[in-house]
Short mmCIF file of C-alpha atoms in Angstrom, two decimals:
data_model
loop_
_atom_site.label_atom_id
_atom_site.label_comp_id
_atom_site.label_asym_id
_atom_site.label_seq_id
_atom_site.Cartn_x
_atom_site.Cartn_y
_atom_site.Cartn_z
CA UNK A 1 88.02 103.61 113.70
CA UNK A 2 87.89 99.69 112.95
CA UNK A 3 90.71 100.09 110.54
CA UNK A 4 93.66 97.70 111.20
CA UNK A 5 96.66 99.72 110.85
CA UNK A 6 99.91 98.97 109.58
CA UNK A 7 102.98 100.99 108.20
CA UNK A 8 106.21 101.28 110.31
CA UNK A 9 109.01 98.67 109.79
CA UNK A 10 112.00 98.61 111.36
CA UNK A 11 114.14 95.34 111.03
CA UNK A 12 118.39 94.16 111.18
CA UNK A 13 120.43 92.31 108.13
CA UNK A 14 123.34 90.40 109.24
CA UNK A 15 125.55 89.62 106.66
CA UNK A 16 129.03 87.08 106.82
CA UNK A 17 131.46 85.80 104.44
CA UNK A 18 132.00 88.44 102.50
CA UNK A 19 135.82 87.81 102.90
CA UNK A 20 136.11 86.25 99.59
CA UNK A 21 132.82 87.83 98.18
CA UNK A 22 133.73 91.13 98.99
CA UNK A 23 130.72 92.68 97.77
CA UNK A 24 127.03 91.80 98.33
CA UNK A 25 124.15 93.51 96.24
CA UNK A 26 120.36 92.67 97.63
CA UNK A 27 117.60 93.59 96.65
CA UNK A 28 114.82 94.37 99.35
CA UNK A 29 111.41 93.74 98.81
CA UNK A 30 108.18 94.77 101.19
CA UNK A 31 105.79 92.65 99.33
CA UNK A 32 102.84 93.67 100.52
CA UNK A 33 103.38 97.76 100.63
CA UNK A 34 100.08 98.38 98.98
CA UNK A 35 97.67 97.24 101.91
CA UNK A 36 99.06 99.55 104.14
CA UNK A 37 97.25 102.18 105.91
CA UNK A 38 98.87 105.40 103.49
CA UNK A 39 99.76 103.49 100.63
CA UNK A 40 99.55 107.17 99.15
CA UNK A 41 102.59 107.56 100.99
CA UNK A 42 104.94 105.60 99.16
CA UNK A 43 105.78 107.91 95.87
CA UNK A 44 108.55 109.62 97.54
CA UNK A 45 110.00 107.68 100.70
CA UNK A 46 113.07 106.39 100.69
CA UNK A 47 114.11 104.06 103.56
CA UNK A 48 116.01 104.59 106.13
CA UNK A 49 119.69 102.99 106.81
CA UNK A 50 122.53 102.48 109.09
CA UNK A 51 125.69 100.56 109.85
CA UNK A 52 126.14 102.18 113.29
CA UNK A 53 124.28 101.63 116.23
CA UNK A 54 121.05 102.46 117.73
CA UNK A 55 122.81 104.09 120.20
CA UNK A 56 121.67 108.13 120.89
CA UNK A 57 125.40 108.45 119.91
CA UNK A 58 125.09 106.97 116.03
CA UNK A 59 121.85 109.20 115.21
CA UNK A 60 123.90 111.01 112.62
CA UNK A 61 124.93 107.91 110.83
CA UNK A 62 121.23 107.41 109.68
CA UNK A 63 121.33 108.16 105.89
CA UNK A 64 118.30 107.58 102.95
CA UNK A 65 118.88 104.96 100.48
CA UNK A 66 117.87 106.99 97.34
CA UNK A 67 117.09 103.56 95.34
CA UNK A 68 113.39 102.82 96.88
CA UNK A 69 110.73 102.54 94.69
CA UNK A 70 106.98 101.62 94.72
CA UNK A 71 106.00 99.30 92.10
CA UNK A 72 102.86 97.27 91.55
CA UNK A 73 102.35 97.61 95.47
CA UNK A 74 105.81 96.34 96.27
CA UNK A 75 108.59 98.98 97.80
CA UNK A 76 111.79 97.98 96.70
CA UNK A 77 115.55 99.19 97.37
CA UNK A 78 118.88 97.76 96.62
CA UNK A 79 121.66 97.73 98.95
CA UNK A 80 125.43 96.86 98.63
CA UNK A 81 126.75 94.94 101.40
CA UNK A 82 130.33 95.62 101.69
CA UNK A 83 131.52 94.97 105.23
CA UNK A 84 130.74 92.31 107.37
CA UNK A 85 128.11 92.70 109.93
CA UNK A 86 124.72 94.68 110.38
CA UNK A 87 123.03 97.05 108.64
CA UNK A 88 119.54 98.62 109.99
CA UNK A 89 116.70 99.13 107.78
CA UNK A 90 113.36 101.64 108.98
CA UNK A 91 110.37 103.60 107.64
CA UNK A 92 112.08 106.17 110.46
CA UNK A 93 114.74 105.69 112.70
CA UNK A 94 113.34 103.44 115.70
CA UNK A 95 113.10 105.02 119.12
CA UNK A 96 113.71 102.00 121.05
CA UNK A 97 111.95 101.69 124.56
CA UNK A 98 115.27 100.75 126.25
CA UNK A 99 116.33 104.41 124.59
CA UNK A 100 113.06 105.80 125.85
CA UNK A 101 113.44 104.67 130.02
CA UNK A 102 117.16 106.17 129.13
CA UNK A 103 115.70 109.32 128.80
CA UNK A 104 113.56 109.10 132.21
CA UNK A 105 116.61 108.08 134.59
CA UNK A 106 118.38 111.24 132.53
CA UNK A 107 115.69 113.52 133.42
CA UNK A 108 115.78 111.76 136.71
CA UNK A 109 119.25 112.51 137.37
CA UNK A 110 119.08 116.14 135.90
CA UNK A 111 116.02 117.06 138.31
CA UNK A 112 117.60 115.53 141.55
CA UNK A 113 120.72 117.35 140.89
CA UNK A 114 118.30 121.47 140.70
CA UNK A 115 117.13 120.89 144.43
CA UNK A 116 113.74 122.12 143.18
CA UNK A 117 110.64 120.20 144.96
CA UNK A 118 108.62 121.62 142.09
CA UNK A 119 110.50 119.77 139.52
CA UNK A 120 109.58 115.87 139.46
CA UNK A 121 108.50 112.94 137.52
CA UNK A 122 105.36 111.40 137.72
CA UNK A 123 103.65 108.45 136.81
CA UNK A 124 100.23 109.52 135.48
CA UNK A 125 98.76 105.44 135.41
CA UNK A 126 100.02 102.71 133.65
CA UNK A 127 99.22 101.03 130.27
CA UNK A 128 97.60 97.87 129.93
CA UNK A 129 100.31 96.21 129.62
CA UNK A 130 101.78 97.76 132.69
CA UNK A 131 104.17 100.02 131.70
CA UNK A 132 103.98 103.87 133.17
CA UNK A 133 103.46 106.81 131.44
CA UNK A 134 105.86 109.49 132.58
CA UNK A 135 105.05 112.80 132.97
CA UNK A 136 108.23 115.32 133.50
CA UNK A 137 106.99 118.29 135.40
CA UNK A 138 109.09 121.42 135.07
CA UNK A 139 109.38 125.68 135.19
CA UNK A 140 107.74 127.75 138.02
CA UNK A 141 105.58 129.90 135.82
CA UNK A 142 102.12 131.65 135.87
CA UNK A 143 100.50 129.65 132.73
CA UNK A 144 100.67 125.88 132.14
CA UNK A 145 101.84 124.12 129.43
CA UNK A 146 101.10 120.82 128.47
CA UNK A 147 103.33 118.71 125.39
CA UNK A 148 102.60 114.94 124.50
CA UNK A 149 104.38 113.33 122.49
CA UNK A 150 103.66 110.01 120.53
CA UNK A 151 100.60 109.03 120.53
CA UNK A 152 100.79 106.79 117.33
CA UNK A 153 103.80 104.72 118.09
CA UNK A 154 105.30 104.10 114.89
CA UNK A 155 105.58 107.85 114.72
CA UNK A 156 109.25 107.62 116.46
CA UNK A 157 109.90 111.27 115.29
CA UNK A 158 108.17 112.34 118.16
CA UNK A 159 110.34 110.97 120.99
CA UNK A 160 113.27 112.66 119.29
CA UNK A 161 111.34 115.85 119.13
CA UNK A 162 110.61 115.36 123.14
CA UNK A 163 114.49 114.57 123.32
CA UNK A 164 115.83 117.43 121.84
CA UNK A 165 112.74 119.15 124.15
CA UNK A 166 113.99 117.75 127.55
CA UNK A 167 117.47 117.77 127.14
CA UNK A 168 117.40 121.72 126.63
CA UNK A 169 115.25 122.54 129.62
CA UNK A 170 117.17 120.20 131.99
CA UNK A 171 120.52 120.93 130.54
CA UNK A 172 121.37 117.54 129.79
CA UNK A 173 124.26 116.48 128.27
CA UNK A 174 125.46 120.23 129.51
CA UNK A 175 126.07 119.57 132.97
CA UNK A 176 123.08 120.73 134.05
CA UNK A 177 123.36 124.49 132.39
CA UNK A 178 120.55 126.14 130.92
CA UNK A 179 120.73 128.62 128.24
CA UNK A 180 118.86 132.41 129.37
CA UNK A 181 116.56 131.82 127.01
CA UNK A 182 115.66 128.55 128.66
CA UNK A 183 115.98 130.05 132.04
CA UNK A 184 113.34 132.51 131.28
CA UNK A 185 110.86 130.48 129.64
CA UNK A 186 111.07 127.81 132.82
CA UNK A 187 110.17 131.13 134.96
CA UNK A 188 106.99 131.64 132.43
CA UNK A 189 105.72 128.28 132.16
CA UNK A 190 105.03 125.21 134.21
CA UNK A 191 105.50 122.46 131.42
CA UNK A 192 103.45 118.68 131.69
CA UNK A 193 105.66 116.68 129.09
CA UNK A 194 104.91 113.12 128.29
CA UNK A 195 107.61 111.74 126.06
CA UNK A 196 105.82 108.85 125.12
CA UNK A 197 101.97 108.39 125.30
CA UNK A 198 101.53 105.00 123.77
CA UNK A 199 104.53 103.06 125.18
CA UNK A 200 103.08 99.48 125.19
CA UNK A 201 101.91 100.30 121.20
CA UNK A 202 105.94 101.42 120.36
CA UNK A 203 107.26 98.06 121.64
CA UNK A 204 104.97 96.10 119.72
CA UNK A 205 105.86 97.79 116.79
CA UNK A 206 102.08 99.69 115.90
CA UNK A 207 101.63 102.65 113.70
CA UNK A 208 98.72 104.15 115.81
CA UNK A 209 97.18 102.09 117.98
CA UNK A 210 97.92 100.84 121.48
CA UNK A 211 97.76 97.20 122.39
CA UNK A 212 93.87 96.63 122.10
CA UNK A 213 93.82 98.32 118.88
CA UNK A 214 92.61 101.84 120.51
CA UNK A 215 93.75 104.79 118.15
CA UNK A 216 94.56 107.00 121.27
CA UNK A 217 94.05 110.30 119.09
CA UNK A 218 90.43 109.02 118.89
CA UNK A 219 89.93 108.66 122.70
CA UNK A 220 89.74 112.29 123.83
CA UNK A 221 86.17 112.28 124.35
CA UNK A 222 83.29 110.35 123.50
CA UNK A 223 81.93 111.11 120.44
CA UNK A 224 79.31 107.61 119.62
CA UNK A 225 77.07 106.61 122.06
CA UNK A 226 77.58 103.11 121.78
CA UNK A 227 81.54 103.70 122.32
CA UNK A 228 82.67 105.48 125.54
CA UNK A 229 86.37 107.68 125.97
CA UNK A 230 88.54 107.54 126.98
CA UNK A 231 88.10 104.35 129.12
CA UNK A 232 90.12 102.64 131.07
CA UNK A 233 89.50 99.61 129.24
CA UNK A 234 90.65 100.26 126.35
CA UNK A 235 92.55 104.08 126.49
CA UNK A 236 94.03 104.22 130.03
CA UNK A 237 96.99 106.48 128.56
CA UNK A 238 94.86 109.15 127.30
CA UNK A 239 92.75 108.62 130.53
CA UNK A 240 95.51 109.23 132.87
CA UNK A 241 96.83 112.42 130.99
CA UNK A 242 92.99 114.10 130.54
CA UNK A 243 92.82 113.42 134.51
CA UNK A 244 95.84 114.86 135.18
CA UNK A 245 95.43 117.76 132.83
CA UNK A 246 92.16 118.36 134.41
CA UNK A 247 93.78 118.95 138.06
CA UNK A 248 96.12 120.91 136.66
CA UNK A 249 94.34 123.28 133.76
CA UNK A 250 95.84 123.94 130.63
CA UNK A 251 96.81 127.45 129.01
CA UNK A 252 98.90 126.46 126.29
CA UNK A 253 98.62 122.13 123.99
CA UNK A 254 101.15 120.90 121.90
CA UNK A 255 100.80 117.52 120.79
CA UNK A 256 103.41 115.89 118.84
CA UNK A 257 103.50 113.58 115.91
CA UNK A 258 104.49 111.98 112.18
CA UNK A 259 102.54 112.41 109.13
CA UNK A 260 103.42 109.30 106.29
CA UNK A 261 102.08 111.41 103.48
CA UNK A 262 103.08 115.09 103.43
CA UNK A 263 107.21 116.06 102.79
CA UNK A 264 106.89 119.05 105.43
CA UNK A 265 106.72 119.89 108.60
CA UNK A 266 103.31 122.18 109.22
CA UNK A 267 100.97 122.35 112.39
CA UNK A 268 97.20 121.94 112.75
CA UNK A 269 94.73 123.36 115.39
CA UNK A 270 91.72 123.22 116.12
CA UNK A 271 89.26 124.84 113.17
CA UNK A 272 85.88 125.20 112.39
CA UNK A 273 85.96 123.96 116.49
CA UNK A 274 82.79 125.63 118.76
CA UNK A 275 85.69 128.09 120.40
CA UNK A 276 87.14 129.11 116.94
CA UNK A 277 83.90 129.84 115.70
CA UNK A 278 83.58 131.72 118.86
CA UNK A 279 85.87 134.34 118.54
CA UNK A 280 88.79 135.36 116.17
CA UNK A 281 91.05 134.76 119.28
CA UNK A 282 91.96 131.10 118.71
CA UNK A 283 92.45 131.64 114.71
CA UNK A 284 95.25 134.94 115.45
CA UNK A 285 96.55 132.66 118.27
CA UNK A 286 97.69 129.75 115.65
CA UNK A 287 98.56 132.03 112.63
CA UNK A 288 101.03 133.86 115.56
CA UNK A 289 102.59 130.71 116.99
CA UNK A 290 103.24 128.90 113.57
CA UNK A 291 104.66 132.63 112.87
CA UNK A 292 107.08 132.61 115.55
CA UNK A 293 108.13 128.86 115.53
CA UNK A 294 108.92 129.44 111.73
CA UNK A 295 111.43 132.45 112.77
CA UNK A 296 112.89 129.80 115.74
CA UNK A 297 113.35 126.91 113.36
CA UNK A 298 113.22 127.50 109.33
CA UNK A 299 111.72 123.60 108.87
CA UNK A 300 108.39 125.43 109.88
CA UNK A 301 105.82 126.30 107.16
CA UNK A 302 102.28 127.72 106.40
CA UNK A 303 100.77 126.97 103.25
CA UNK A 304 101.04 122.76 103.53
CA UNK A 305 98.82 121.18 106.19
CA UNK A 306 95.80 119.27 106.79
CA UNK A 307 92.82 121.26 104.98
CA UNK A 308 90.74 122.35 108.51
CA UNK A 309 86.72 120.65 108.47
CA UNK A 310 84.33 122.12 105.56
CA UNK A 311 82.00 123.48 108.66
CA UNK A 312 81.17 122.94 112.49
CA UNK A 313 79.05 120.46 112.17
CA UNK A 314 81.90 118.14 110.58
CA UNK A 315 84.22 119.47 113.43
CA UNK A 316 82.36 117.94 116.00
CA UNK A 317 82.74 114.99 114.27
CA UNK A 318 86.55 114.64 115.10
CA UNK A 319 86.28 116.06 118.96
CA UNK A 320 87.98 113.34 120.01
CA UNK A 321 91.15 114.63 118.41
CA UNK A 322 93.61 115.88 121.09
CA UNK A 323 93.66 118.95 119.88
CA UNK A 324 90.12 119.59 119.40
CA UNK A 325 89.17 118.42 123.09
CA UNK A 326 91.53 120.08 124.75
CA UNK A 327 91.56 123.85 122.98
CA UNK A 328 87.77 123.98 123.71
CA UNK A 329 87.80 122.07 127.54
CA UNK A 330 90.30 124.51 128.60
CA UNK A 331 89.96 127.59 125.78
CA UNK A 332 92.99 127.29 125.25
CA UNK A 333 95.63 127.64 122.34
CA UNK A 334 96.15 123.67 121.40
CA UNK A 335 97.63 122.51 118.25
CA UNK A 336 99.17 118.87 116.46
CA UNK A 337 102.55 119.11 115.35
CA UNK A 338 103.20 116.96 112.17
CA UNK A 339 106.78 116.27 111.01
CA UNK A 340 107.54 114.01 107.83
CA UNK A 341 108.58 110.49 107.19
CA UNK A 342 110.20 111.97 103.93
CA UNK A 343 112.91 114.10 103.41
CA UNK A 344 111.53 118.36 104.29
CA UNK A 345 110.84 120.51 101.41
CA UNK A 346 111.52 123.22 102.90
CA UNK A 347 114.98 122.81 103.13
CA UNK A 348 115.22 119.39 101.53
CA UNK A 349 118.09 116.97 101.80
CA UNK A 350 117.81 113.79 100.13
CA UNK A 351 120.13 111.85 101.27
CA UNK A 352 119.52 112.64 104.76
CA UNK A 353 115.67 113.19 104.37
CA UNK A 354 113.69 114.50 107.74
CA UNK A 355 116.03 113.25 110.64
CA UNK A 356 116.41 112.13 114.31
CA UNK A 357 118.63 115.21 114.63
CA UNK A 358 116.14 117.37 113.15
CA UNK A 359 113.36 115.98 115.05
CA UNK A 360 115.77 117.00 118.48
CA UNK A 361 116.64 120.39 116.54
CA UNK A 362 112.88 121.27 116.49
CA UNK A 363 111.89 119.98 120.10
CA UNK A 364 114.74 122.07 121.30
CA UNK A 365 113.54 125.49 118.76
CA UNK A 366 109.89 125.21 120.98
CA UNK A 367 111.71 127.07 123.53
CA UNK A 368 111.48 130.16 121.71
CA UNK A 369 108.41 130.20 120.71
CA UNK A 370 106.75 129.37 124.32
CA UNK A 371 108.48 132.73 125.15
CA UNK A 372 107.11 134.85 122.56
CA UNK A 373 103.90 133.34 122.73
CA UNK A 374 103.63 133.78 126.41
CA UNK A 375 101.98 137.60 126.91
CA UNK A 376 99.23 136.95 124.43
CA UNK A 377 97.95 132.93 125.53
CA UNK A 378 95.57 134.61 128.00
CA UNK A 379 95.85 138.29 126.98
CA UNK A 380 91.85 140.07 126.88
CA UNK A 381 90.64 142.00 124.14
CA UNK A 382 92.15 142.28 120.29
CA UNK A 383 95.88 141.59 121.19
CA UNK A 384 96.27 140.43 117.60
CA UNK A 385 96.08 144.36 116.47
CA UNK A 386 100.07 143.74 117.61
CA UNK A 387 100.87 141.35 115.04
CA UNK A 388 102.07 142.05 111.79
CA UNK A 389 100.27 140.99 108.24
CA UNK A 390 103.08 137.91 108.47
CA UNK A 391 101.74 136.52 111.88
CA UNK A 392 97.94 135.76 110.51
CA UNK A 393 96.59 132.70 110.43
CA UNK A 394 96.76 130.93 107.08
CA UNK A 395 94.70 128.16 105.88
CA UNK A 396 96.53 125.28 104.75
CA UNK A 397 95.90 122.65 102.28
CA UNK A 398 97.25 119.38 101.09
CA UNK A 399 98.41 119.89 97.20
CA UNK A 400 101.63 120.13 97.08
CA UNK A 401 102.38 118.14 94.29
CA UNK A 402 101.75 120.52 91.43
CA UNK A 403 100.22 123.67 89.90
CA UNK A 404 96.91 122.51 89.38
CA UNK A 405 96.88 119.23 91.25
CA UNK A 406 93.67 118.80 93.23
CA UNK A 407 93.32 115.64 96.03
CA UNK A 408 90.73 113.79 94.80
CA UNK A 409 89.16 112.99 98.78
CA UNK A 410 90.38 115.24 101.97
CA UNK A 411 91.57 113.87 104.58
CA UNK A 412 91.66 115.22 108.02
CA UNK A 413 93.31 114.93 111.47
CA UNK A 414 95.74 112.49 109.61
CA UNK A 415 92.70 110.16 109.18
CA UNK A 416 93.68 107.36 106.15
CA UNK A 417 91.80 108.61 102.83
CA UNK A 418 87.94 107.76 102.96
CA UNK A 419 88.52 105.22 99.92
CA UNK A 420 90.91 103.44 102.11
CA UNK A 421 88.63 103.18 105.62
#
């Protein structure tokens, strides 16, 4: 890309004294919020806040602090100090990397305790910087599914997503007990999941890019000559999981992420793509699954999304996209999940905003939809004549703001606006 990203922020106040003082207003100032990578993004985040911990326990405590503003390129909020002690400030709530190897000994422990040799945790390679990428390998089913999550680190909504993911289909934090639903879709589906792609990225604190600046959603394939990828020079993580993915095939793709701009949650697949132009399988795929993940979790919407590429040609411009290179390497289903910095529109809550709980709430709400999408992932001929005039596919598109408002550039696959690059 040769675009030096830069947007997440996560940082600790301590405050003393105030005894006597008792109360302490500050203002907070990000000084240089206009050469970020979205500064579109601004008009309508609020930053996040806490007193607790960063402990899985304290994830409710996160609140919004309704006072941020962008002005003249600066994002601003006020805060009243009342208490002594710390108070935790974030674009999103951080998901910490000591937090992260929690979750691997927890999956650990939950998969020792089923007795089931076909239930492990692998390490797929290791990151430049040495760290592994886990891969938790689960379910005894006829088609394989494959979910990767965080790819650009600073988009920590994804690790809760893979949370609330994991600890449903291991039962953690329930003794071990799975739900029938669960049960089922475990006897359907042998699941890849990769909580965190881009681990040596999230503890340096990147938006998108791992520790040599690689953009690992723009490694999947090599798509300059004079700029090979994925490579273990510079993408080892998404070398490790294509590898992998290769030996094992790949029926069903989710990969997981955050989008700065857009207030919703939506999905994106892989249009105007050689196999969507192909057939009208891929397209009554999509429209079905965003169907029956918007029944399994009401955050889920249509109409707002990344508009899909003008034409082919422009597609094959971006098949180094995740989603693009592995729908048409394995014709398969794939698709990019997108959930908001912002508070949701859909069912909005300001002073909350999008959440680490609802990140969890979603991961855990995929369960149901791997079920009902299971018959028709390899099913022959026009399955779609099944589904109803609610389960098409429907194009999205990026103006939200208002009746009449038109974006003056598009921007796709979460690439910054061209004006920007």
């Amino acid at each position: 890309e040769k675009i030096a990203h830069m947007q997440y922020m996560s940082f600790r106040t301590f405050v003393s004294g105030l005894e006597d003082v008792k109360i302490f207003n500050v203002t907070y100032v990000i000084d240089n919020a206009d050469k970020v990578s979205y500064p579109e993004a601004w008009p309508g985040t609020t930053i996040c806040e806490t007193s607790g911990s960063l402990e899985p326990s304290d994830d409710h405590l996160w609140k919004r602090n309704l006072s941020t503003t962008i002005v003249d390129g600066k994002l601003t909020w006020q805060h009243v100090h009342t208490t002594n002690g710390s108070t935790f400030f974030s674009y999103f709530p951080p998901y910490t990397y000591n937090r992260h190897l929690k979750l691997i000994a927890d999956c650990a422990s939950s998969i020792a305790s089923k007795r089931d040799v076909n239930y492990k945790i692998e390490a797929l390679g290791q990151t430049l910087q040495g760290r592994e990428i886990e891969c938790i390998v689960v379910g005894n089913g006829d088609k394989t599914a494959w979910i990767i999550h965080r790819q650009h680190p600073g988009e920590t909504m994804a690790e809760f997503f893979a949370e609330g993911l994991l600890h449903r289909i291991l039962g953690i934090g329930k003794d071990g007990e799975l739900d029938d639903m669960t049960k089922k879709v475990l006897d359907q589906y042998r699941i890849y999941i990769v909580p965190c792609v881009c681990p040596d990225g999230a503890v340096l604190g990147h938006l998108r890019t791992n520790n040599v600046g690689a953009n690992l959603n723009r490694e999947w394939a090599t798509v300059n000559p004079e700029y090979t990828a994925p490579s273990m020079e510079r993408s080892p993580e998404v070398y490790a999981v294509l590898k992998k993915m290769d030996e094992t095939g790949c029926d069903f793709f989710l990969d997981v992420h955050g989008d700065e701009e857009l207030p919703y949650v939506f999905l994106s697949g892989a249009e105007k793509t050689p196999l969507w132009e192909e057939s009208e399988r891929l397209k009554y795929l999509h429209g079905y699954f965003v169907s029956c993940y918007q029944r399994a979790n009401s955050d889920i919407q249509k109409a707002i999304g990344y508009p899909p590429p003008d034409s082919t040609e422009d597609a094959l411009k971006y098949m180094n996209v995740a989603t693009n290179q592995v729908s048409n390497r394995f014709k398969c289903l794939g698709l990019t999940l997108e959930m908001p910095y912002k508070d949701c529109e859909t069912n909005s809550d300001p002073s909350v905003g999008w959440s680490p709980e609802r990140s969890k709430q979603l991961g855990s709400s995929l369960v149901e939809t791997l079920d009902s999408m299971h018959p028709y992932l390899r099913a022959e001929g026009e399955f779609w004549t099944e589904f109803s005039d609610d389960d098409h596919y429907v194009e999205p598109t990026d103006n939200f703001k208002e009746d009449g408002f038109i974006m003056l550039t598009k921007r796709f696959y979460s690439d910054v606006r061209p004006h920007d690059a």
